[in-house]
Amino acid sequence: MENQAVKPPIKSQGLRASRKAVSGRTQLDPERWIDVATDVLAKEGIAGLRVEVLAKRCGVTKGSFYWHFRDRQALLDAVLERWREGRIRDIEKTTAVQAGQELEQLHYAIELYGANRNRKGMSIELAVRDWARHDSRAAAVVEAVDLYRLECTRRLFVASGMTEASAKSRSLLLYACVFGLSLMHYDHFDDDPADLKRRIAQHIVAG
């Protein structure tokens, strides 16, 4: 997802190395701080996002952090923005479809989000939502993402011929289903869990 930095000429590398030696510390790219913070968030929740802990995990001093971020809140805002942008890109890609293929795309969205293949992504999602329970900024970002998700699928339902009221209820039901399934253990509820999920999707999409 991130552009890889182009390696500088050998002469520049030597100069950079000498400067690093003089400074006695390593300066990380701000994106690296956000990467590490997101990993910690997924594993430990918001309580784990402490500057000293992140610096130790990165193998640098706290001074490296303040080189890029004004304070801890600035990092938290960056983590939220990274999550928001990623989720919006994801739903836009998932619901992009040519006219006449809306129902097929809705089935695809349910299959994709209900597959539980991306354990890390779901861990981050749950951590952000738990964060939002106690923080107004996080809550505003989560609400914005949820409304955008619902709007994208609502448009697919409307384009497939459903009424506005039906499209809104189906869109909400779709996300309630896929997020609920991600939290439940139901493999032994039916002899064929995959077919069970297909039947559920059919109910949501076609009624």
mmCIF file of C-alpha atoms in Angstrom:
data_model
loop_
_atom_site.group_PDB
_atom_site.id
_atom_site.type_symbol
_atom_site.label_atom_id
_atom_site.label_comp_id
_atom_site.label_asym_id
_atom_site.label_seq_id
_atom_site.Cartn_x
_atom_site.Cartn_y
_atom_site.Cartn_z
ATOM 1 C CA MET A 1 0.000 0.000 0.000
ATOM 2 C CA GLU A 2 2.844 2.412 0.777
ATOM 3 C CA ASN A 3 5.331 3.631 -1.801
ATOM 4 C CA GLN A 4 8.805 2.282 -1.254
ATOM 5 C CA ALA A 5 11.473 4.892 -0.801
ATOM 6 C CA VAL A 6 13.995 5.165 -3.630
ATOM 7 C CA LYS A 7 17.499 4.396 -2.429
ATOM 8 C CA PRO A 8 19.698 7.498 -2.439
ATOM 9 C CA PRO A 9 23.109 7.532 -4.145
ATOM 10 C CA ILE A 10 25.967 5.918 -2.221
ATOM 11 C CA LYS A 11 27.442 9.324 -1.394
ATOM 12 C CA SER A 12 24.193 10.460 0.197
ATOM 13 C CA GLN A 13 23.955 7.232 2.132
ATOM 14 C CA GLY A 14 27.376 7.840 3.610
ATOM 15 C CA LEU A 15 26.447 11.374 4.578
ATOM 16 C CA ARG A 16 23.223 10.160 6.152
ATOM 17 C CA ALA A 17 25.076 7.456 8.048
ATOM 18 C CA SER A 18 27.579 9.967 9.426
ATOM 19 C CA ARG A 19 24.772 12.285 10.506
ATOM 20 C CA LYS A 20 23.065 9.376 12.205
ATOM 21 C CA ALA A 21 26.264 8.565 14.043
ATOM 22 C CA VAL A 22 26.586 12.153 15.184
ATOM 23 C CA SER A 23 23.011 12.370 16.355
ATOM 24 C CA GLY A 24 23.242 9.024 18.130
ATOM 25 C CA ARG A 25 19.650 8.120 17.352
ATOM 26 C CA THR A 26 17.516 6.632 14.584
ATOM 27 C CA GLN A 27 14.750 8.643 12.946
ATOM 28 C CA LEU A 28 11.795 6.539 11.791
ATOM 29 C CA ASP A 29 9.430 7.471 9.014
ATOM 30 C CA PRO A 30 6.071 8.627 10.509
ATOM 31 C CA GLU A 31 4.318 5.895 8.534
ATOM 32 C CA ARG A 32 6.387 3.337 10.417
ATOM 33 C CA TRP A 33 5.157 4.731 13.725
ATOM 34 C CA ILE A 34 1.573 4.416 12.482
ATOM 35 C CA ASP A 35 2.223 0.837 11.327
ATOM 36 C CA VAL A 36 3.585 -0.186 14.720
ATOM 37 C CA ALA A 37 0.834 1.672 16.583
ATOM 38 C CA THR A 38 -1.820 -0.115 14.516
ATOM 39 C CA ASP A 39 -0.252 -3.494 15.263
ATOM 40 C CA VAL A 40 -0.182 -2.722 18.980
ATOM 41 C CA LEU A 41 -3.775 -1.461 18.855
ATOM 42 C CA ALA A 42 -4.920 -4.754 17.317
ATOM 43 C CA LYS A 43 -3.175 -6.811 20.004
ATOM 44 C CA GLU A 44 -3.439 -4.688 23.139
ATOM 45 C CA GLY A 45 -6.129 -2.118 22.480
ATOM 46 C CA ILE A 46 -5.860 1.620 22.975
ATOM 47 C CA ALA A 47 -4.261 1.194 26.411
ATOM 48 C CA GLY A 48 -1.176 -0.243 24.716
ATOM 49 C CA LEU A 49 -0.549 2.866 22.640
ATOM 50 C CA ARG A 50 2.004 4.574 24.877
ATOM 51 C CA VAL A 51 4.919 6.489 23.422
ATOM 52 C CA GLU A 52 7.565 4.777 25.523
ATOM 53 C CA VAL A 53 6.217 1.334 24.655
ATOM 54 C CA LEU A 54 6.106 2.094 20.937
ATOM 55 C CA ALA A 55 9.613 3.578 20.991
ATOM 56 C CA LYS A 56 10.981 0.479 22.710
ATOM 57 C CA ARG A 57 9.212 -1.743 20.192
ATOM 58 C CA CYS A 58 10.756 0.263 17.350
ATOM 59 C CA GLY A 59 14.195 0.219 18.960
ATOM 60 C CA VAL A 60 14.476 4.005 19.137
ATOM 61 C CA THR A 61 14.263 6.763 21.727
ATOM 62 C CA LYS A 62 11.159 8.778 22.531
ATOM 63 C CA GLY A 63 12.849 11.729 20.853
ATOM 64 C CA SER A 64 12.374 10.026 17.504
ATOM 65 C CA PHE A 65 8.628 10.000 18.109
ATOM 66 C CA TYR A 66 8.450 13.727 18.858
ATOM 67 C CA TRP A 67 10.405 14.423 15.692
ATOM 68 C CA HIS A 68 7.255 13.451 13.741
ATOM 69 C CA PHE A 69 4.338 13.880 16.156
ATOM 70 C CA ARG A 70 3.438 16.770 18.426
ATOM 71 C CA ASP A 71 2.111 14.423 21.106
ATOM 72 C CA ARG A 72 0.406 11.072 21.642
ATOM 73 C CA GLN A 73 -2.941 12.448 20.492
ATOM 74 C CA ALA A 74 -1.422 13.395 17.131
ATOM 75 C CA LEU A 75 -0.392 9.757 16.654
ATOM 76 C CA LEU A 76 -3.825 8.516 17.693
ATOM 77 C CA ASP A 77 -5.429 10.869 15.162
ATOM 78 C CA ALA A 78 -3.074 9.529 12.470
ATOM 79 C CA VAL A 79 -3.986 5.925 13.333
ATOM 80 C CA LEU A 80 -7.682 6.754 13.094
ATOM 81 C CA GLU A 81 -7.211 8.525 9.778
ATOM 82 C CA ARG A 82 -5.242 5.578 8.368
ATOM 83 C CA TRP A 83 -8.054 3.234 9.431
ATOM 84 C CA ARG A 84 -10.774 5.505 8.017
ATOM 85 C CA GLU A 85 -9.065 5.890 4.638
ATOM 86 C CA GLY A 86 -8.390 2.168 4.394
ATOM 87 C CA ARG A 87 -11.967 1.182 5.157
ATOM 88 C CA ILE A 88 -13.370 3.691 2.677
ATOM 89 C CA ARG A 89 -11.049 2.471 -0.081
ATOM 90 C CA ASP A 90 -12.040 -1.080 0.752
ATOM 91 C CA ILE A 91 -15.799 -0.556 0.551
ATOM 92 C CA GLU A 92 -15.496 1.526 -2.605
ATOM 93 C CA LYS A 93 -13.574 -1.294 -4.256
ATOM 94 C CA THR A 94 -15.960 -3.943 -2.938
ATOM 95 C CA THR A 95 -19.120 -2.167 -4.130
ATOM 96 C CA ALA A 96 -17.830 -0.888 -7.467
ATOM 97 C CA VAL A 97 -19.855 -2.652 -10.155
ATOM 98 C CA GLN A 98 -21.217 -2.288 -13.661
ATOM 99 C CA ALA A 99 -24.932 -1.673 -14.097
ATOM 100 C CA GLY A 100 -26.931 -4.889 -13.965
ATOM 101 C CA GLN A 101 -24.512 -6.742 -11.670
ATOM 102 C CA GLU A 102 -25.560 -5.237 -8.360
ATOM 103 C CA LEU A 103 -26.981 -8.411 -6.803
ATOM 104 C CA GLU A 104 -23.903 -10.414 -7.708
ATOM 105 C CA GLN A 105 -21.722 -7.750 -6.118
ATOM 106 C CA LEU A 106 -23.785 -7.786 -2.940
ATOM 107 C CA HIS A 107 -23.320 -11.545 -2.698
ATOM 108 C CA TYR A 108 -19.598 -10.990 -3.196
ATOM 109 C CA ALA A 109 -19.507 -8.361 -0.416
ATOM 110 C CA ILE A 110 -21.226 -10.718 2.025
ATOM 111 C CA GLU A 111 -18.893 -13.560 1.107
ATOM 112 C CA LEU A 112 -15.824 -11.347 1.408
ATOM 113 C CA TYR A 113 -16.666 -9.770 4.751
ATOM 114 C CA GLY A 114 -18.013 -12.978 6.230
ATOM 115 C CA ALA A 115 -15.069 -15.154 5.258
ATOM 116 C CA ASN A 116 -12.999 -14.374 8.385
ATOM 117 C CA ARG A 117 -9.829 -14.679 6.333
ATOM 118 C CA ASN A 118 -8.373 -11.388 7.513
ATOM 119 C CA ARG A 119 -7.962 -11.999 11.231
ATOM 120 C CA LYS A 120 -5.675 -8.998 11.686
ATOM 121 C CA GLY A 121 -8.114 -6.696 9.912
ATOM 122 C CA MET A 122 -10.946 -7.858 12.141
ATOM 123 C CA SER A 123 -8.783 -7.453 15.243
ATOM 124 C CA ILE A 124 -8.088 -3.855 14.237
ATOM 125 C CA GLU A 125 -11.773 -3.269 13.509
ATOM 126 C CA LEU A 126 -12.794 -4.543 16.938
ATOM 127 C CA ALA A 127 -10.049 -2.572 18.673
ATOM 128 C CA VAL A 128 -11.111 0.656 16.972
ATOM 129 C CA ARG A 129 -14.738 0.025 17.912
ATOM 130 C CA ASP A 130 -13.793 -0.635 21.528
ATOM 131 C CA TRP A 131 -11.740 2.566 21.459
ATOM 132 C CA ALA A 132 -14.788 4.433 20.126
ATOM 133 C CA ARG A 133 -16.812 3.406 23.185
ATOM 134 C CA HIS A 134 -14.660 5.693 25.332
ATOM 135 C CA ASP A 135 -13.404 8.370 22.944
ATOM 136 C CA SER A 136 -15.511 10.900 21.028
ATOM 137 C CA ARG A 137 -12.988 11.337 18.205
ATOM 138 C CA ALA A 138 -12.793 7.627 17.570
ATOM 139 C CA ALA A 139 -16.584 7.375 17.808
ATOM 140 C CA ALA A 140 -17.008 10.070 15.138
ATOM 141 C CA VAL A 141 -14.630 8.251 12.777
ATOM 142 C CA VAL A 142 -16.349 4.895 13.300
ATOM 143 C CA GLU A 143 -19.752 6.460 12.689
ATOM 144 C CA ALA A 144 -18.508 8.084 9.476
ATOM 145 C CA VAL A 145 -17.133 4.761 8.220
ATOM 146 C CA ASP A 146 -20.300 2.867 9.116
ATOM 147 C CA LEU A 147 -22.533 5.411 7.387
ATOM 148 C CA TYR A 148 -20.361 5.300 4.287
ATOM 149 C CA ARG A 149 -20.463 1.504 4.230
ATOM 150 C CA LEU A 150 -24.238 1.517 4.580
ATOM 151 C CA GLU A 151 -24.633 4.148 1.878
ATOM 152 C CA CYS A 152 -22.523 2.195 -0.623
ATOM 153 C CA THR A 153 -24.529 -0.997 -0.206
ATOM 154 C CA ARG A 154 -27.799 0.956 -0.072
ATOM 155 C CA ARG A 155 -27.030 2.280 -3.544
ATOM 156 C CA LEU A 156 -26.486 -1.267 -4.810
ATOM 157 C CA PHE A 157 -29.824 -2.416 -3.425
ATOM 158 C CA VAL A 158 -31.623 0.577 -4.941
ATOM 159 C CA ALA A 159 -29.912 0.016 -8.296
ATOM 160 C CA SER A 160 -31.096 -3.605 -8.225
ATOM 161 C CA GLY A 161 -34.708 -2.396 -8.065
ATOM 162 C CA MET A 162 -35.526 -2.254 -4.367
ATOM 163 C CA THR A 163 -37.400 0.582 -2.703
ATOM 164 C CA GLU A 164 -35.489 3.079 -0.594
ATOM 165 C CA ALA A 165 -36.910 1.693 2.644
ATOM 166 C CA SER A 166 -36.096 -1.887 1.706
ATOM 167 C CA ALA A 167 -32.606 -0.919 0.523
ATOM 168 C CA LYS A 168 -31.808 0.748 3.849
ATOM 169 C CA SER A 169 -33.053 -2.177 5.932
ATOM 170 C CA ARG A 170 -31.200 -4.728 3.758
ATOM 171 C CA SER A 171 -28.004 -2.689 3.926
ATOM 172 C CA LEU A 172 -28.110 -2.540 7.706
ATOM 173 C CA LEU A 173 -28.989 -6.235 7.904
ATOM 174 C CA LEU A 174 -26.046 -7.077 5.637
ATOM 175 C CA TYR A 175 -23.496 -5.450 7.935
ATOM 176 C CA ALA A 176 -25.168 -6.675 11.111
ATOM 177 C CA CYS A 177 -24.846 -10.176 9.680
ATOM 178 C CA VAL A 178 -21.238 -10.096 8.497
ATOM 179 C CA PHE A 179 -19.928 -8.425 11.649
ATOM 180 C CA GLY A 180 -22.011 -10.696 13.841
ATOM 181 C CA LEU A 181 -20.706 -13.791 12.085
ATOM 182 C CA SER A 182 -17.141 -12.602 12.672
ATOM 183 C CA LEU A 183 -17.758 -12.762 16.428
ATOM 184 C CA MET A 184 -19.580 -16.090 16.552
ATOM 185 C CA HIS A 185 -18.496 -19.736 16.491
ATOM 186 C CA TYR A 186 -21.104 -21.580 14.472
ATOM 187 C CA ASP A 187 -19.195 -24.276 12.565
ATOM 188 C CA HIS A 188 -21.089 -27.041 14.394
ATOM 189 C CA PHE A 189 -24.495 -25.401 14.099
ATOM 190 C CA ASP A 190 -25.030 -26.823 10.602
ATOM 191 C CA ASP A 191 -23.586 -29.762 8.705
ATOM 192 C CA ASP A 192 -22.503 -27.415 5.916
ATOM 193 C CA PRO A 193 -21.544 -23.977 7.330
ATOM 194 C CA ALA A 194 -20.538 -22.674 3.901
ATOM 195 C CA ASP A 195 -23.949 -23.530 2.466
ATOM 196 C CA LEU A 196 -25.595 -22.024 5.546
ATOM 197 C CA LYS A 197 -23.829 -18.716 4.873
ATOM 198 C CA ARG A 198 -24.893 -18.848 1.226
ATOM 199 C CA ARG A 199 -28.527 -19.314 2.269
ATOM 200 C CA ILE A 200 -28.258 -16.390 4.678
ATOM 201 C CA ALA A 201 -26.827 -14.217 1.891
ATOM 202 C CA GLN A 202 -29.700 -15.207 -0.350
ATOM 203 C CA HIS A 203 -32.193 -14.107 2.303
ATOM 204 C CA ILE A 204 -30.479 -10.743 2.681
ATOM 205 C CA VAL A 205 -30.053 -10.015 -1.014
ATOM 206 C CA ALA A 206 -33.156 -11.515 -2.548
ATOM 207 C CA GLY A 207 -35.559 -11.782 0.373
#
